[in-house]
PDB file of C-alpha atoms in Angstrom:
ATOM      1  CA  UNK A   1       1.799  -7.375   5.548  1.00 71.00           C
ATOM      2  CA  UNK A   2       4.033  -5.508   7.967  1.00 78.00           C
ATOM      3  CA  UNK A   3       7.124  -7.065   6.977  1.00 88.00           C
ATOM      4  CA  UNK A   4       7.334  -5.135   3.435  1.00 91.00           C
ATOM      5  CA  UNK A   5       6.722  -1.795   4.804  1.00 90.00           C
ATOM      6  CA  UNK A   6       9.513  -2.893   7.614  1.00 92.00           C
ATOM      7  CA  UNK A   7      12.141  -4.202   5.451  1.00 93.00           C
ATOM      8  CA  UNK A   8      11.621  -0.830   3.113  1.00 94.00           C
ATOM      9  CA  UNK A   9      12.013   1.029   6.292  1.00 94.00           C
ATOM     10  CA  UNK A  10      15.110  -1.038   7.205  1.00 94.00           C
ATOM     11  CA  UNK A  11      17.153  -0.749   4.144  1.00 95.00           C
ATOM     12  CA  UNK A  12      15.961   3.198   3.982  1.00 95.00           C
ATOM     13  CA  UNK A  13      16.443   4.013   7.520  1.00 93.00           C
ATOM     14  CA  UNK A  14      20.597   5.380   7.190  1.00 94.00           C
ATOM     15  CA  UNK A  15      19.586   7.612   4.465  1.00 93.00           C
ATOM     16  CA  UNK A  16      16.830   9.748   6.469  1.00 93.00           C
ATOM     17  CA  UNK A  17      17.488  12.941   6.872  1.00 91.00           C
ATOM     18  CA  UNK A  18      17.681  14.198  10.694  1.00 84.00           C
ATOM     19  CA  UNK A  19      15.457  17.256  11.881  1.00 78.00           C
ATOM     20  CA  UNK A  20      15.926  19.725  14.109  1.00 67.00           C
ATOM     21  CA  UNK A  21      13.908  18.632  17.394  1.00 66.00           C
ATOM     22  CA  UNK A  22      12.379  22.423  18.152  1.00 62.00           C
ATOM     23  CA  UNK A  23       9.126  21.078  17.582  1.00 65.00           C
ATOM     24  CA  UNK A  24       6.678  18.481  18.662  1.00 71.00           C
ATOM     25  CA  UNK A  25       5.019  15.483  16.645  1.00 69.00           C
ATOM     26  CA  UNK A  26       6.678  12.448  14.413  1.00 77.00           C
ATOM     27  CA  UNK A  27      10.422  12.924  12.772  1.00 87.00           C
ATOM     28  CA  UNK A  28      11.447  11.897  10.046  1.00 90.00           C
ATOM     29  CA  UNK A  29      12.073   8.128  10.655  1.00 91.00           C
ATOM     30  CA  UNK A  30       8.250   7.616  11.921  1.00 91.00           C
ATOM     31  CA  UNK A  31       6.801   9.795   8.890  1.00 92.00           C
ATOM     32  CA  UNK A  32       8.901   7.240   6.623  1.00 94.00           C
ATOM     33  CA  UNK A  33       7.884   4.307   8.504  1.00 93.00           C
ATOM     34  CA  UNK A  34       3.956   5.199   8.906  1.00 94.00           C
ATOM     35  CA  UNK A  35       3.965   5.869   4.997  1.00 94.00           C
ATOM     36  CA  UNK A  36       5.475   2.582   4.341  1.00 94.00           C
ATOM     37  CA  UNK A  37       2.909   0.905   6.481  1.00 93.00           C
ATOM     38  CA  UNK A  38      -0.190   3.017   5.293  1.00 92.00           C
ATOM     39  CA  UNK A  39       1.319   2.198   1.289  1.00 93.00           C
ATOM     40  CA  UNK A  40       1.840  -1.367   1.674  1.00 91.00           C
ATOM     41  CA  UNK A  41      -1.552  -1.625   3.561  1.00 88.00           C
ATOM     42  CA  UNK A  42      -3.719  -0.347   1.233  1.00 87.00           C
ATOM     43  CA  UNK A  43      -1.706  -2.002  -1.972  1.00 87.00           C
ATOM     44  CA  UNK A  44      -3.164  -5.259   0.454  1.00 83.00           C
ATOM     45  CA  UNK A  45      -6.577  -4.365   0.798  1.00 79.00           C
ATOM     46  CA  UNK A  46      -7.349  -2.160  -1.970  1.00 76.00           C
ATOM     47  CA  UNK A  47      -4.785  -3.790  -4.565  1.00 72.00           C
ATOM     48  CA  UNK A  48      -7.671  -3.553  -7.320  1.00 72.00           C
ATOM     49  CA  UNK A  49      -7.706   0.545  -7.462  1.00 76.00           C
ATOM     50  CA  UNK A  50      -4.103   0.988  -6.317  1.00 82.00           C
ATOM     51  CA  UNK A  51      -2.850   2.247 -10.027  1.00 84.00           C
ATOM     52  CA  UNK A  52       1.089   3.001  -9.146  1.00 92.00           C
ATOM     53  CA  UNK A  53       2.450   2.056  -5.458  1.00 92.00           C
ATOM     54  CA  UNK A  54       5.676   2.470  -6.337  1.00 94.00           C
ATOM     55  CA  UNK A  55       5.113   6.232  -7.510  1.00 95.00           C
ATOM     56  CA  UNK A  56       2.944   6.754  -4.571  1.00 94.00           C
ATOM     57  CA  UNK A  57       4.907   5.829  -1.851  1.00 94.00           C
ATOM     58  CA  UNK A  58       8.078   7.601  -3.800  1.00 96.00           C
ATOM     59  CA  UNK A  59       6.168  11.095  -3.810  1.00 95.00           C
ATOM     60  CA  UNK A  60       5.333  10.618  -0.236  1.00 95.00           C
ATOM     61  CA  UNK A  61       8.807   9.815   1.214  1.00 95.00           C
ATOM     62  CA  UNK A  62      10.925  10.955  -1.013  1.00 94.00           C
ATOM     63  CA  UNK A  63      11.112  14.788   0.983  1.00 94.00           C
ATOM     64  CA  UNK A  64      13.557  12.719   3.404  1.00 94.00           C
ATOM     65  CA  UNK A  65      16.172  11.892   1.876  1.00 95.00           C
ATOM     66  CA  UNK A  66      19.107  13.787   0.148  1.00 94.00           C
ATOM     67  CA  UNK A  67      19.127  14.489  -3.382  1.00 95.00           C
ATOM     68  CA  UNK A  68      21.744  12.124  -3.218  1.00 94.00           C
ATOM     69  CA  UNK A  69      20.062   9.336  -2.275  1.00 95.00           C
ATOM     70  CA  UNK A  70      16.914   9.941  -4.459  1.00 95.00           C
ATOM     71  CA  UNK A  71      17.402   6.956  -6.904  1.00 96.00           C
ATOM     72  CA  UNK A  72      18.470   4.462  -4.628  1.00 96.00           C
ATOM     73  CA  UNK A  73      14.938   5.327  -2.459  1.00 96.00           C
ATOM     74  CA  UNK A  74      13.135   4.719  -5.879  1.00 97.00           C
ATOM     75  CA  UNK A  75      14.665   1.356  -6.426  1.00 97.00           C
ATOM     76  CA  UNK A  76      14.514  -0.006  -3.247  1.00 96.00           C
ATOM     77  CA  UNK A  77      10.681   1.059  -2.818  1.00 96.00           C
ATOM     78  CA  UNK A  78       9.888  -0.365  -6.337  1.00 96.00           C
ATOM     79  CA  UNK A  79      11.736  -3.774  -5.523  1.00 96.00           C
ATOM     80  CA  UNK A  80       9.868  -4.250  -2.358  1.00 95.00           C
ATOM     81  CA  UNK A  81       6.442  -2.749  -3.890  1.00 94.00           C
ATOM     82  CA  UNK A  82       6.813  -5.292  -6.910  1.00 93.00           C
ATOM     83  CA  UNK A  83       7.048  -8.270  -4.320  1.00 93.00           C
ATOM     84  CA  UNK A  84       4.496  -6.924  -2.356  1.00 90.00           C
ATOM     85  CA  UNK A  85       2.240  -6.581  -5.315  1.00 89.00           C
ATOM     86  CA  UNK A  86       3.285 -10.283  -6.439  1.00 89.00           C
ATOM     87  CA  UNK A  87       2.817 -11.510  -3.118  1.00 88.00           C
ATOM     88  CA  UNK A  88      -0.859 -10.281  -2.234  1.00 83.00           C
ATOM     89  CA  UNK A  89      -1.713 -11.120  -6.023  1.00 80.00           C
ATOM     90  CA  UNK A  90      -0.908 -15.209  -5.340  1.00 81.00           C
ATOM     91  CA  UNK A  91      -1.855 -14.914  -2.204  1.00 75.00           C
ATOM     92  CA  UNK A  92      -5.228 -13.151  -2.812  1.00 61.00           C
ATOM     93  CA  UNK A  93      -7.044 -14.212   0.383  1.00 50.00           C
ATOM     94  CA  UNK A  94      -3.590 -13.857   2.856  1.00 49.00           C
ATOM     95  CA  UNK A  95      -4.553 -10.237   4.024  1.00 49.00           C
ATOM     96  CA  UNK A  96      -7.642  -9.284   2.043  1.00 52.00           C
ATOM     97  CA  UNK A  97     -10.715 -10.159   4.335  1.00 66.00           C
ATOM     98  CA  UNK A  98     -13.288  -7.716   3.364  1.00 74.00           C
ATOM     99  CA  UNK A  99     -15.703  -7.696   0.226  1.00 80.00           C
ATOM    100  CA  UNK A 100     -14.813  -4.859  -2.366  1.00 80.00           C
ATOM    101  CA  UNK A 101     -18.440  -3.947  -2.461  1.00 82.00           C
ATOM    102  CA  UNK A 102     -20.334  -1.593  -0.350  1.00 82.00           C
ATOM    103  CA  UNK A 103     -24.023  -1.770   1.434  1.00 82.00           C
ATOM    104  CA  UNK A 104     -27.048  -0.292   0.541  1.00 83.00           C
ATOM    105  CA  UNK A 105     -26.026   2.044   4.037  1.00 85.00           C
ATOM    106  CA  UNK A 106     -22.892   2.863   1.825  1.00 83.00           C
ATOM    107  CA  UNK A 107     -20.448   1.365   4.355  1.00 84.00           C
ATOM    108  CA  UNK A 108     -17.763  -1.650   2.899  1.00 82.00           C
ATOM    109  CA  UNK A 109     -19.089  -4.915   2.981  1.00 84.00           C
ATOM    110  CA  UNK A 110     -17.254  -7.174   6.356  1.00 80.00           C
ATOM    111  CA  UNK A 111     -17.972 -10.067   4.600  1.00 80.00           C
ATOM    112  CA  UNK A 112     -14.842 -12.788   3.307  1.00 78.00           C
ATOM    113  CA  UNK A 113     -14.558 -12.422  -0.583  1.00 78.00           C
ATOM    114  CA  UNK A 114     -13.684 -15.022  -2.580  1.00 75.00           C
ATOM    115  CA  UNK A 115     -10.237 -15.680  -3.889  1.00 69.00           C
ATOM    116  CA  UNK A 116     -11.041 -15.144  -7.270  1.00 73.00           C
ATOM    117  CA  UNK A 117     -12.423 -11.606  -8.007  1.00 76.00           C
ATOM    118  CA  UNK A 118     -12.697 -10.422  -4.521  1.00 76.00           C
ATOM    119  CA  UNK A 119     -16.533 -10.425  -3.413  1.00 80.00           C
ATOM    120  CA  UNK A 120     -18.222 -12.047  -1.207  1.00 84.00           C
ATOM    121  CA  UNK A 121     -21.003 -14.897  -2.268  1.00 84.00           C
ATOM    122  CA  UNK A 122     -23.266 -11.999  -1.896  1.00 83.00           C
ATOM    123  CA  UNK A 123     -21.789  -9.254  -4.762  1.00 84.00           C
ATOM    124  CA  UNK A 124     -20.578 -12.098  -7.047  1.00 83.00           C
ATOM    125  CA  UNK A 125     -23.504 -10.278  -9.398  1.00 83.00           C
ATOM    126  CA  UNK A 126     -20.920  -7.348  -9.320  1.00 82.00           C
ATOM    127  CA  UNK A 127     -18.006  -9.437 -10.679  1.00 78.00           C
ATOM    128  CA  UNK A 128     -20.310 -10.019 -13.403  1.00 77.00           C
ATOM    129  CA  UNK A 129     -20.183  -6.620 -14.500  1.00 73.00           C
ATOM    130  CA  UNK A 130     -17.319  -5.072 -14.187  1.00 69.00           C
ATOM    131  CA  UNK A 131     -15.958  -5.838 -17.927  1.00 64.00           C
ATOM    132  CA  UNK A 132     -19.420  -4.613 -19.575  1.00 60.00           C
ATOM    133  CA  UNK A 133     -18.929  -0.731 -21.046  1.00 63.00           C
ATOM    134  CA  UNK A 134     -21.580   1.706 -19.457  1.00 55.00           C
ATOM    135  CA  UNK A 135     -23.853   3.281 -22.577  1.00 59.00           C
ATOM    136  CA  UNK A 136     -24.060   6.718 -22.800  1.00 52.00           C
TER     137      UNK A 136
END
C-alpha cells in the first residue's frame, strides 16, 4: 500500500515548497508525505465510500507547491490514484482485511471479508441489501 503514497511523494518531492523553520512540528515534505499515506490508505480500506481520491488528496496537498507547479501535482496524483484504485479493485483482498460492517457495540467488524462484496460470512445478509431503495 505504501509504495503509491511513496512513489507520489517521490516524483512530488522537488516541487515542495520550503518553510521557514521558526516553528516547531512537521514541514512541508512530511505534511505531503503523511497525506499521501493517510489518502492512499483509506482509498485501500475504505475504497467503497471513497467518492474522488484524486480531488481529495489534490485539495489537501496542493497548499505546497507553487502555482507553477499546480497541474503537474494534479496529474501525477491522479496517475498514481487511478493505479492505486485499479490495483486494490483486482486485488480486493491484498490490503483490505476488515469487514465493512459494524457490531451491534457500533465498533467495525475485525473479521476477513470476502473478496467479492467485502463482508465477512457473517454480514453477507448486508450485501444483500445494499441495491434495494429505502421506502419513504
Amino acid at each position: 500500500m505504501y509504495h503509491f503514497s511513496r512513489s507520489i511523494y517521490r516524483e512530488l518531492a522537488p516541487d515542495i515548497l520550503e518553510e521557514d523553520r521558526h516553528c516547531e512540528g512537521p514541514n512541508n515534505h512530511e505534511r505531503v508525505l503523511r497525506s499521501c499515506e493517510a489518502c492512499v490508505e483509506r482509498l485501500a480500506t475504505d475504497w467503497h465510500y471513497f467518492a474522488r481520491p484524486t480531488k481529495t488528496l489534490f485539495n489537501d496537498i496542493r497548499i505546497y507547491f507553487p502555482m507553477s507547479a499546480q497541474l503537474r501535482v494534479y496529474k501525477i496524483v491522479d496517475r498514481y490514484m487511478t493505479f492505486a484504485r485499479d490495483y486494490f479493485a483486482s486485488n480486493p483482498v491484498a490490503e483490505r482485511m476488515e469487514c465493512r460492517a459494524t457490531t451491534r457495540r457500533g465498533t467495525p467488524c475485525q473479521r476477513t471479508p470476502l473478496p467479492h462484496n467485502g463482508y465477512c460470512p457473517s454480514h453477507q445478509h448486508l450485501a444483500e441489501t445494499e441495491g434495494i431503495p429505502i421506502a419513504a
